[in-house]
Tab-separated table of C-alpha atoms in Angstrom:
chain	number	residue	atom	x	y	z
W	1	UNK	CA	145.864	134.683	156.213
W	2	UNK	CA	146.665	131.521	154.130
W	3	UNK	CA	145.011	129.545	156.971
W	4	UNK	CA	141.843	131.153	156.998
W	5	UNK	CA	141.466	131.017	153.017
W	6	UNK	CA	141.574	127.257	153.209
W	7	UNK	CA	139.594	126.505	155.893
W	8	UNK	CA	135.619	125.752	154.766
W	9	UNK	CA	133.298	128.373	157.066
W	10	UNK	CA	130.575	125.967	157.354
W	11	UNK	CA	132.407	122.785	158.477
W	12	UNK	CA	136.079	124.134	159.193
W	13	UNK	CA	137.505	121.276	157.288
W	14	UNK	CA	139.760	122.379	153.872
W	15	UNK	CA	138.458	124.384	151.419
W	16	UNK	CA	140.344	125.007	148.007
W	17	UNK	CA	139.395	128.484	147.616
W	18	UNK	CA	138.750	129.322	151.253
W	19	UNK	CA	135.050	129.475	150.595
W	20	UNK	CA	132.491	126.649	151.540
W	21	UNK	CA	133.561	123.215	150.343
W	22	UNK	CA	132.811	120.864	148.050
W	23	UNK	CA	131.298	118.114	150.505
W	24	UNK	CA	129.237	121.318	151.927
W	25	UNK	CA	128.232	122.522	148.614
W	26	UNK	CA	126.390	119.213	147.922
W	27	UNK	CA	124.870	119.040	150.881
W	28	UNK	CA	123.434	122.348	149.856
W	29	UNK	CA	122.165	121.079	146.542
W	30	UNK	CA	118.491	118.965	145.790
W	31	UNK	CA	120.139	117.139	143.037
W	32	UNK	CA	117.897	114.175	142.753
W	33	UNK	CA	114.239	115.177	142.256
W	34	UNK	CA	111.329	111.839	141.558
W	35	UNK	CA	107.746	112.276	140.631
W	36	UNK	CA	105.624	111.032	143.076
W	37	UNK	CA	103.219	108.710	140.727
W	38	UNK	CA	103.293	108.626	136.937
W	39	UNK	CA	100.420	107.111	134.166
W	40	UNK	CA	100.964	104.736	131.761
W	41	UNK	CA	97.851	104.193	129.417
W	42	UNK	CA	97.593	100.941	127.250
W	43	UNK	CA	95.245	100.221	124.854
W	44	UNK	CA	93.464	96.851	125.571
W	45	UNK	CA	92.641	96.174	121.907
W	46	UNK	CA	95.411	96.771	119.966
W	47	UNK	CA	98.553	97.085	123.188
W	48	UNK	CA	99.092	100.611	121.838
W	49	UNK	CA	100.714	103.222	124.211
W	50	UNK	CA	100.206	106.613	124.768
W	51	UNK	CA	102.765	108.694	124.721
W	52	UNK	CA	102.718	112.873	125.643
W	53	UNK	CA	99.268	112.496	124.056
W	54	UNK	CA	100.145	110.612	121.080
W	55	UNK	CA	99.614	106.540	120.667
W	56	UNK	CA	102.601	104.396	119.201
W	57	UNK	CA	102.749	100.542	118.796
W	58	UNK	CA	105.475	99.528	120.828
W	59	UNK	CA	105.946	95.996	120.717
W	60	UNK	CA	107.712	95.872	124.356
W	61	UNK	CA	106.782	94.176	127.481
W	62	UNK	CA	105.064	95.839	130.256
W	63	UNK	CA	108.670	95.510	132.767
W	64	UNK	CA	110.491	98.079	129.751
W	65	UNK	CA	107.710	100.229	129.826
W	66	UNK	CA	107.784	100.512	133.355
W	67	UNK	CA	111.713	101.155	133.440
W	68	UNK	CA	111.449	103.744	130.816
W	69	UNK	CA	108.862	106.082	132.416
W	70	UNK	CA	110.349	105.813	136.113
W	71	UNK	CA	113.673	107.302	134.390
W	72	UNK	CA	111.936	110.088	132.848
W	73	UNK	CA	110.224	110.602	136.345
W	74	UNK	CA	114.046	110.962	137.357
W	75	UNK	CA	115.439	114.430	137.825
W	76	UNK	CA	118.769	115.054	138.359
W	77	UNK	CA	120.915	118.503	138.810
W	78	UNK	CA	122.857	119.026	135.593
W	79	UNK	CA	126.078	118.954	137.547
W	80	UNK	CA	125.324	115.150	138.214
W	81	UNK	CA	128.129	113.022	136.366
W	82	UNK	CA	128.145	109.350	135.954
W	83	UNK	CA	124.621	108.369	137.521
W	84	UNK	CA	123.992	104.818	137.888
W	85	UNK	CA	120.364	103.251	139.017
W	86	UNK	CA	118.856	100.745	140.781
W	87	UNK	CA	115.191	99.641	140.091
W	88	UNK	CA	112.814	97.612	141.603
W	89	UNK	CA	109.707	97.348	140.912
W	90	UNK	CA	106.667	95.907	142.662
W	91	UNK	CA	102.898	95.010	141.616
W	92	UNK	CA	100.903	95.961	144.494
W	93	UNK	CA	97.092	95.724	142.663
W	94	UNK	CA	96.351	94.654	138.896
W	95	UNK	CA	97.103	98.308	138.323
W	96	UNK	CA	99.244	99.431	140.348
W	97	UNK	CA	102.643	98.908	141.012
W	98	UNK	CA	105.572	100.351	143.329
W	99	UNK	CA	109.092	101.638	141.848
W	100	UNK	CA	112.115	101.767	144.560
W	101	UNK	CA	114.471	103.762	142.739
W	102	UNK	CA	118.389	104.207	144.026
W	103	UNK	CA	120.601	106.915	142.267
W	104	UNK	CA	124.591	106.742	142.785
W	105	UNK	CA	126.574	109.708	141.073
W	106	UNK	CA	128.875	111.745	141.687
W	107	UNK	CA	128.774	115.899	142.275
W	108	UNK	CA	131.739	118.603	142.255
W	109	UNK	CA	133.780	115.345	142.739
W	110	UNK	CA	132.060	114.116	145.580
W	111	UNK	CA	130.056	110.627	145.767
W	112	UNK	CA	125.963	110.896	146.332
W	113	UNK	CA	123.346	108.319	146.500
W	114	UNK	CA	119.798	108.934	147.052
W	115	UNK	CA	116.456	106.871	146.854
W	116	UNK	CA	112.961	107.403	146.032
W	117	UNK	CA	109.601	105.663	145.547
W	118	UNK	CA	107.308	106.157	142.414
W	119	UNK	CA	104.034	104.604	142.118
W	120	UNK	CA	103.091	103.297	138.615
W	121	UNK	CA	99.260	103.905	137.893
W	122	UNK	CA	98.005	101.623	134.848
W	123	UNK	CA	95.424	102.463	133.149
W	124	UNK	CA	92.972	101.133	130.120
W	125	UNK	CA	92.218	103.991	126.912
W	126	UNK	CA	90.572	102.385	123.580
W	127	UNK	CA	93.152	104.027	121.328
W	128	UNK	CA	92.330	106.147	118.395
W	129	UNK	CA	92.673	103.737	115.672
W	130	UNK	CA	90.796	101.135	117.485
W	131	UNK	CA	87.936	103.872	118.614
W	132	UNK	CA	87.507	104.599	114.973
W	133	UNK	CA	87.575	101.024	113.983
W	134	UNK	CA	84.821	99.575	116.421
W	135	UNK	CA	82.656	103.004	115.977
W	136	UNK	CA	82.892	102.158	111.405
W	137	UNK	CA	84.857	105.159	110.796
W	138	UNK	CA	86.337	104.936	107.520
W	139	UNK	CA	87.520	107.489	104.656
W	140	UNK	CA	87.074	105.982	101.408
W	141	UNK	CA	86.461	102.600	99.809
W	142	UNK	CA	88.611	101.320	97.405
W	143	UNK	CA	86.261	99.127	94.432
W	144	UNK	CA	88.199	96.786	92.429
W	145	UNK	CA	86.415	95.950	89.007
W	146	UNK	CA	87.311	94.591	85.710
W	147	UNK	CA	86.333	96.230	82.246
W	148	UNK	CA	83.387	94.041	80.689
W	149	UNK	CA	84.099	91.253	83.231
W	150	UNK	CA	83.830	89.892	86.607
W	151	UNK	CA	88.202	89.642	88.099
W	152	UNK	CA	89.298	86.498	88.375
W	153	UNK	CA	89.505	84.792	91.568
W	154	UNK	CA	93.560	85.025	91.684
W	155	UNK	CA	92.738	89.121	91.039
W	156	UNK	CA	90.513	88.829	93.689
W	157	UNK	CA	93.079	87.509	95.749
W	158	UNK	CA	95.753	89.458	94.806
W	159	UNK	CA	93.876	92.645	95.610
W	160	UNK	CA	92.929	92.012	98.963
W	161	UNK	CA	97.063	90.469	99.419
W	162	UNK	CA	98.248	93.726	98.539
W	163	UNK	CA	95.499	95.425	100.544
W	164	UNK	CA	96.981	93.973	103.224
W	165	UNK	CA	101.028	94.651	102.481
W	166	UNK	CA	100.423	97.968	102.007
W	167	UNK	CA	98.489	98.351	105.926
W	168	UNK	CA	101.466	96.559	106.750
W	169	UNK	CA	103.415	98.678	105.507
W	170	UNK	CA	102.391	102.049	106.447
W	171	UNK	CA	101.194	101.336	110.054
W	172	UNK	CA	105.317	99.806	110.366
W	173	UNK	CA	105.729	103.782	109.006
W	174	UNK	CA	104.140	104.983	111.604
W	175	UNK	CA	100.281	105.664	109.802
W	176	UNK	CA	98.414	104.302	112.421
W	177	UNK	CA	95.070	105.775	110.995
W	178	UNK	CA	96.255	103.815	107.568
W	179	UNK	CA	93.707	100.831	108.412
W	180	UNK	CA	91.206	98.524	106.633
W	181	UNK	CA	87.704	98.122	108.140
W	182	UNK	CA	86.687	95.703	105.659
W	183	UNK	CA	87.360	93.329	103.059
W	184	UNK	CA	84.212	92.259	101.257
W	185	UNK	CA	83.744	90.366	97.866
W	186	UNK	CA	80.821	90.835	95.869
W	187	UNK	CA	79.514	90.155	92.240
W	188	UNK	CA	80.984	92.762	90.521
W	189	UNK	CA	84.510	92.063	92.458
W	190	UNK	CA	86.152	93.479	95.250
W	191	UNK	CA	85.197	96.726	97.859
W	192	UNK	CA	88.028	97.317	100.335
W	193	UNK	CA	87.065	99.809	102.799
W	194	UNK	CA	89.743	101.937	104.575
W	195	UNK	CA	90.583	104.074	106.937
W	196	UNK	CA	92.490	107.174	105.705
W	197	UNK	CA	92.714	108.324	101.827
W	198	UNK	CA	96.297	107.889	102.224
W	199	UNK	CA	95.873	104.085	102.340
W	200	UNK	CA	93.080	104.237	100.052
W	201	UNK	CA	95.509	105.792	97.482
W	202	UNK	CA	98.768	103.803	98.200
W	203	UNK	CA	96.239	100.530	97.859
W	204	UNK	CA	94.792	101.396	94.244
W	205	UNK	CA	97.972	102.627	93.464
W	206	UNK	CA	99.935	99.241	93.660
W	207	UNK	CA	96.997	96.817	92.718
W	208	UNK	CA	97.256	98.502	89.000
W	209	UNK	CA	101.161	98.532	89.570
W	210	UNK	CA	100.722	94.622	89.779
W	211	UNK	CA	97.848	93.812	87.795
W	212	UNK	CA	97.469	96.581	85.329
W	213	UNK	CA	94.689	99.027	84.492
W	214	UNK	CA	93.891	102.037	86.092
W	215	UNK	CA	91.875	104.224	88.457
W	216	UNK	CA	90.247	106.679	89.297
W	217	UNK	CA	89.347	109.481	92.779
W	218	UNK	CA	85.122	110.533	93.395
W	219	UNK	CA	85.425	112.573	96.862
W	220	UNK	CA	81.726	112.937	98.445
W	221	UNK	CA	81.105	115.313	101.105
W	222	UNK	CA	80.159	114.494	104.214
W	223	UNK	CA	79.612	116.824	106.641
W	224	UNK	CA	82.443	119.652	108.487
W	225	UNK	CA	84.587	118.789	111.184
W	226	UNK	CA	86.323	121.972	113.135
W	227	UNK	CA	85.245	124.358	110.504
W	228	UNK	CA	87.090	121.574	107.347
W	229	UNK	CA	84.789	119.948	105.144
W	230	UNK	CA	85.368	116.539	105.482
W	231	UNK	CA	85.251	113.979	102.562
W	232	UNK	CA	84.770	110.350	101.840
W	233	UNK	CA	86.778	108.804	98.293
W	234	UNK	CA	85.912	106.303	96.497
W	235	UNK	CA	89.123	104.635	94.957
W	236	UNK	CA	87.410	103.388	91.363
W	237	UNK	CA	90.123	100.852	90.028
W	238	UNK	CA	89.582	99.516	86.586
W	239	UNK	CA	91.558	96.055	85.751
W	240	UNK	CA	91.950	95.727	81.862
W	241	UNK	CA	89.540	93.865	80.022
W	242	UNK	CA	92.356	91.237	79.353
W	243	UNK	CA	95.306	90.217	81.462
W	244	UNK	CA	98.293	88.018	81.239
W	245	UNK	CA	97.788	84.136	80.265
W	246	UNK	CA	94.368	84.802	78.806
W	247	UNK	CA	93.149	82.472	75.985
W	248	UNK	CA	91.535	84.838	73.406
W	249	UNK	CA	90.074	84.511	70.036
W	250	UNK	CA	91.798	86.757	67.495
W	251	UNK	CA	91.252	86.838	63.470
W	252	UNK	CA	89.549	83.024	64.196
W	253	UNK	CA	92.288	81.927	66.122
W	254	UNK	CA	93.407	80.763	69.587
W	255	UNK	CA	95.595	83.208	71.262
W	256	UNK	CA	97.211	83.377	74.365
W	257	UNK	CA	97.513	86.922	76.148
W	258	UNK	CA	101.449	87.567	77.339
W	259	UNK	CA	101.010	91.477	78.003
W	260	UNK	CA	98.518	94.582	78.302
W	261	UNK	CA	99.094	98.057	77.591
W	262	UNK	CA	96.084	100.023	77.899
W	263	UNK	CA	94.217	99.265	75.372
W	264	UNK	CA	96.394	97.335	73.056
W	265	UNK	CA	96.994	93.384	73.993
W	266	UNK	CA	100.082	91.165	73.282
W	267	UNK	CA	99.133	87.723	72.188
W	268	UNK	CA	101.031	84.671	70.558
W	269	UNK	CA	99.406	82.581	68.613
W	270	UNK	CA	98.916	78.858	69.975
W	271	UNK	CA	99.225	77.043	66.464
W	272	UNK	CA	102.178	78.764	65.352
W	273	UNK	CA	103.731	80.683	68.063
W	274	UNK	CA	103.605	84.045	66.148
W	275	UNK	CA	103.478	87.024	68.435
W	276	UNK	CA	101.735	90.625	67.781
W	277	UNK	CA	100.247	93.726	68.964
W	278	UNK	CA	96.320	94.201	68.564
W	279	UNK	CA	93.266	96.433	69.979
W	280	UNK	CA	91.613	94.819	72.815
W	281	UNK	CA	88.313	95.916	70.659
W	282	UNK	CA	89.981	93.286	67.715
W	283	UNK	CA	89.369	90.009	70.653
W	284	UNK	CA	86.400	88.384	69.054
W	285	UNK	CA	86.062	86.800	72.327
W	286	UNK	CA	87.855	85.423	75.385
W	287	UNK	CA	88.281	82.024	76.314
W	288	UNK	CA	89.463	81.589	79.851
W	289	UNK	CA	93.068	81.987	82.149
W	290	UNK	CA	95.736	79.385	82.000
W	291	UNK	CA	95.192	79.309	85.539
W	292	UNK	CA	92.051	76.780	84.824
W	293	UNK	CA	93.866	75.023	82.391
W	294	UNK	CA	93.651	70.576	82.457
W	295	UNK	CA	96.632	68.545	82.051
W	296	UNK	CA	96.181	65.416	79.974
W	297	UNK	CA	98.329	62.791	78.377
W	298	UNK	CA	99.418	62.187	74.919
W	299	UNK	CA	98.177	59.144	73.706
W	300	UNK	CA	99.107	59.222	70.336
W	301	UNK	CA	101.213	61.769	67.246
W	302	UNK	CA	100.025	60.931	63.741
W	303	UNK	CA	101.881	64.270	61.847
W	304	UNK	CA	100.109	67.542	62.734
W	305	UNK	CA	97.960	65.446	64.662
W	306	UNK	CA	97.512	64.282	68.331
W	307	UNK	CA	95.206	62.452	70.296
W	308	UNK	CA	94.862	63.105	74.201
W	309	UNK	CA	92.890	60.961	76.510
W	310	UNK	CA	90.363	62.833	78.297
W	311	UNK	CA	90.515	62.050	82.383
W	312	UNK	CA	86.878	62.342	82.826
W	313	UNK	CA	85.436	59.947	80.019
W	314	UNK	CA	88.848	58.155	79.014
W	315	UNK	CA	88.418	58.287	75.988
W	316	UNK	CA	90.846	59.516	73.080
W	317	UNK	CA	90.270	62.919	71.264
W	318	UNK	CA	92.203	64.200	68.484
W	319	UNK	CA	93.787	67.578	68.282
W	320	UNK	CA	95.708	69.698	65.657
W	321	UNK	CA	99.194	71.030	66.409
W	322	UNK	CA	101.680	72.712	64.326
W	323	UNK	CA	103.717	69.866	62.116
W	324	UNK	CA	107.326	71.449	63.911
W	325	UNK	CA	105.554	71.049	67.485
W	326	UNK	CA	108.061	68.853	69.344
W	327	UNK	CA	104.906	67.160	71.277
W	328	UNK	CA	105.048	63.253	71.306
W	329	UNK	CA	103.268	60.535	72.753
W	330	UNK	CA	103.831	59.948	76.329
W	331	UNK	CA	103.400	63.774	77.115
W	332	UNK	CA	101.907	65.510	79.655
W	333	UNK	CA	100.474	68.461	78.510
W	334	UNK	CA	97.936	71.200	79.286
W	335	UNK	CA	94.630	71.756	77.184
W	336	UNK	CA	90.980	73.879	77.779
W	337	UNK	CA	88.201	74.016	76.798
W	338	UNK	CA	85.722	76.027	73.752
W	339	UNK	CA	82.826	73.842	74.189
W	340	UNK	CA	83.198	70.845	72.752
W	341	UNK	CA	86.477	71.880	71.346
W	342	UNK	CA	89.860	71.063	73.088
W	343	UNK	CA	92.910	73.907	72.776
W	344	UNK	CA	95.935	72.703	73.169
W	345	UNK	CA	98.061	75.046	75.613
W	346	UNK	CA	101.802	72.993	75.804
């Protein structure tokens, strides 16, 4: 009776339990399953891929691609332990290609092996960041102005920098629809146009992080989409009237600009190097940014006074400083301009 227990009824060889055997149970078993021919859509703009519907930007070659999908077009029985493969792949047009695939494993203790063939179909789909791009799709524009001025040209480019970081940044987060459709400079300063109000926001958001002043939302509608009304923002951001390394005139007096608060300024006083806090409304009038400063040379000290020689006409202008000013003769130093006045920076 012991016999027949361990004897396998399929094969007659030994059986553990006296029912069929392992080696008989796997040949039983479909425990390797491949799809016949799998997709694999890249966008030709942008390299994009689509993934179960949704695009990502995978910075991979096409070969890892490849060797990730033909795995997922793998199936194996759960009871499969320690599967190892062997790919090949094989261009056979300039979009198609040919997987062989070889599976070794092991099941119920037994060793298995089994090979397939998967063809690769690549295809061509404008994504949908680059679809909205090239058809002008956009959600808001983000204007960068100054109060009672034109921004500098360092605002201007410092705007459209951190336009660009923060893209950077998001689409790295995974906001591909966080683009910019535009960067265009005009009189009155800057309009960045974008493609989703989150990038719109996280844009004017940092330029008055960095450069001060504020802004403000106007939504427009559109038109509905799907029953939603849809909007379009404009991202009104306000740079202060005055900024950092101004030259102002303040109580008669040249002034240089170290900080902004709303509507209050910081300034020191060139001549003496007094600091305080006044109303932007108190400026009597602004003369420039450091930024377009001139540097000259000291030609001579005579007490509280000094005379620089002008690059352009050579000749020798004199200049008042403060009497404990440790300029001297031989100095390089920076000056601008009020007309036919000269203001001595340091």
């Amino acid at each position: 009776m012991r016999i027949k227990e361990n004897i396998c009824p399929r094969c007659g060889g030994p059986s553990t339990d006296g029912g069929t055997c392992a080696r008989c149970r796997v040949d039983q078993i479909r425990w390797m399953e491949c799809d016949s021919r799998i997709s694999v859509i890249e966008c030709p703009s942008c390299g994009a891929w689509k993934e179960a519907g949704a695009w990502t930007d995978l910075n991979r070659e096409r070969t890892d691609i490849a060797t990730e999908r033909i795995l997922r077009a793998i199936h194996l029985d759960p009871g499969v332990e320690s599967p190892g493969f062997d790919l090949r792949i094989e261009d056979i047009s300039p979009n198609r290609s040919r997987a062989s695939c070889t599976v070794s494993a092991s099941l119920l203790g037994i060793p298995v092996q089994e090979s397939c063939s998967i063809e690769i179909v690549w295809q061509k789909e404008q994504c949908d960041r680059c679809s909205r791009m090239s058809g002008s799709y956009y959600e808001g524009v983000v204007q960068v102005r100054a109060k009672g001025r034109k921004p500098y040209p360092f605002e201007i480019a410092t705007a459209a920098g951190i336009a660009q970081e923060t893209e950077g940044a998001l689409q790295e987060g995974g906001e591909r629809l966080s683009f910019i459709s535009r960067i265009d400079e005009n009189r009155d300063g800057l309009d960045i146009t974008v493609g989703s109000q989150r990038i719109g926001q996280e844009i004017s958001s940092n330029i008055v992080r960095r450069l001060g002043g504020r802004f403000s939302t106007h939504p427009k509608l559109v038109g509905e989409k799907a029953g939603r009304k849809v909007y379009r923002i404009t991202f009104s951001v306000r740079l202060p009237k005055y900024t950092r390394e101004d030259i102002i005139i303040h109580g008669g007096r040249y002034a240089e600009v170290i900080a902004v608060d709303k509507d209050n300024v910081r300034i020191r006083d060139l001549f003496s190097g007094a600091i305080r806090t006044v109303k932007d409304s108190a400026v009597e009038r602004l003369i420039g940014n450091l930024r377009d400063a001139e540097c000259v040379m000291i030609a001579f000290r005579d007490g509280d006074m000094i005379g620089v020689l002008e690059p352009a006409s050579g000749k020798t202008i004199e200049c008042q400083v403060h009497p404990s000013s440790p300029l001297c003769a031989g100095q390089e130093i920076r000056i601008m301009r009020d007309g036919i006045d000269l203001i001595v920076i340091g």
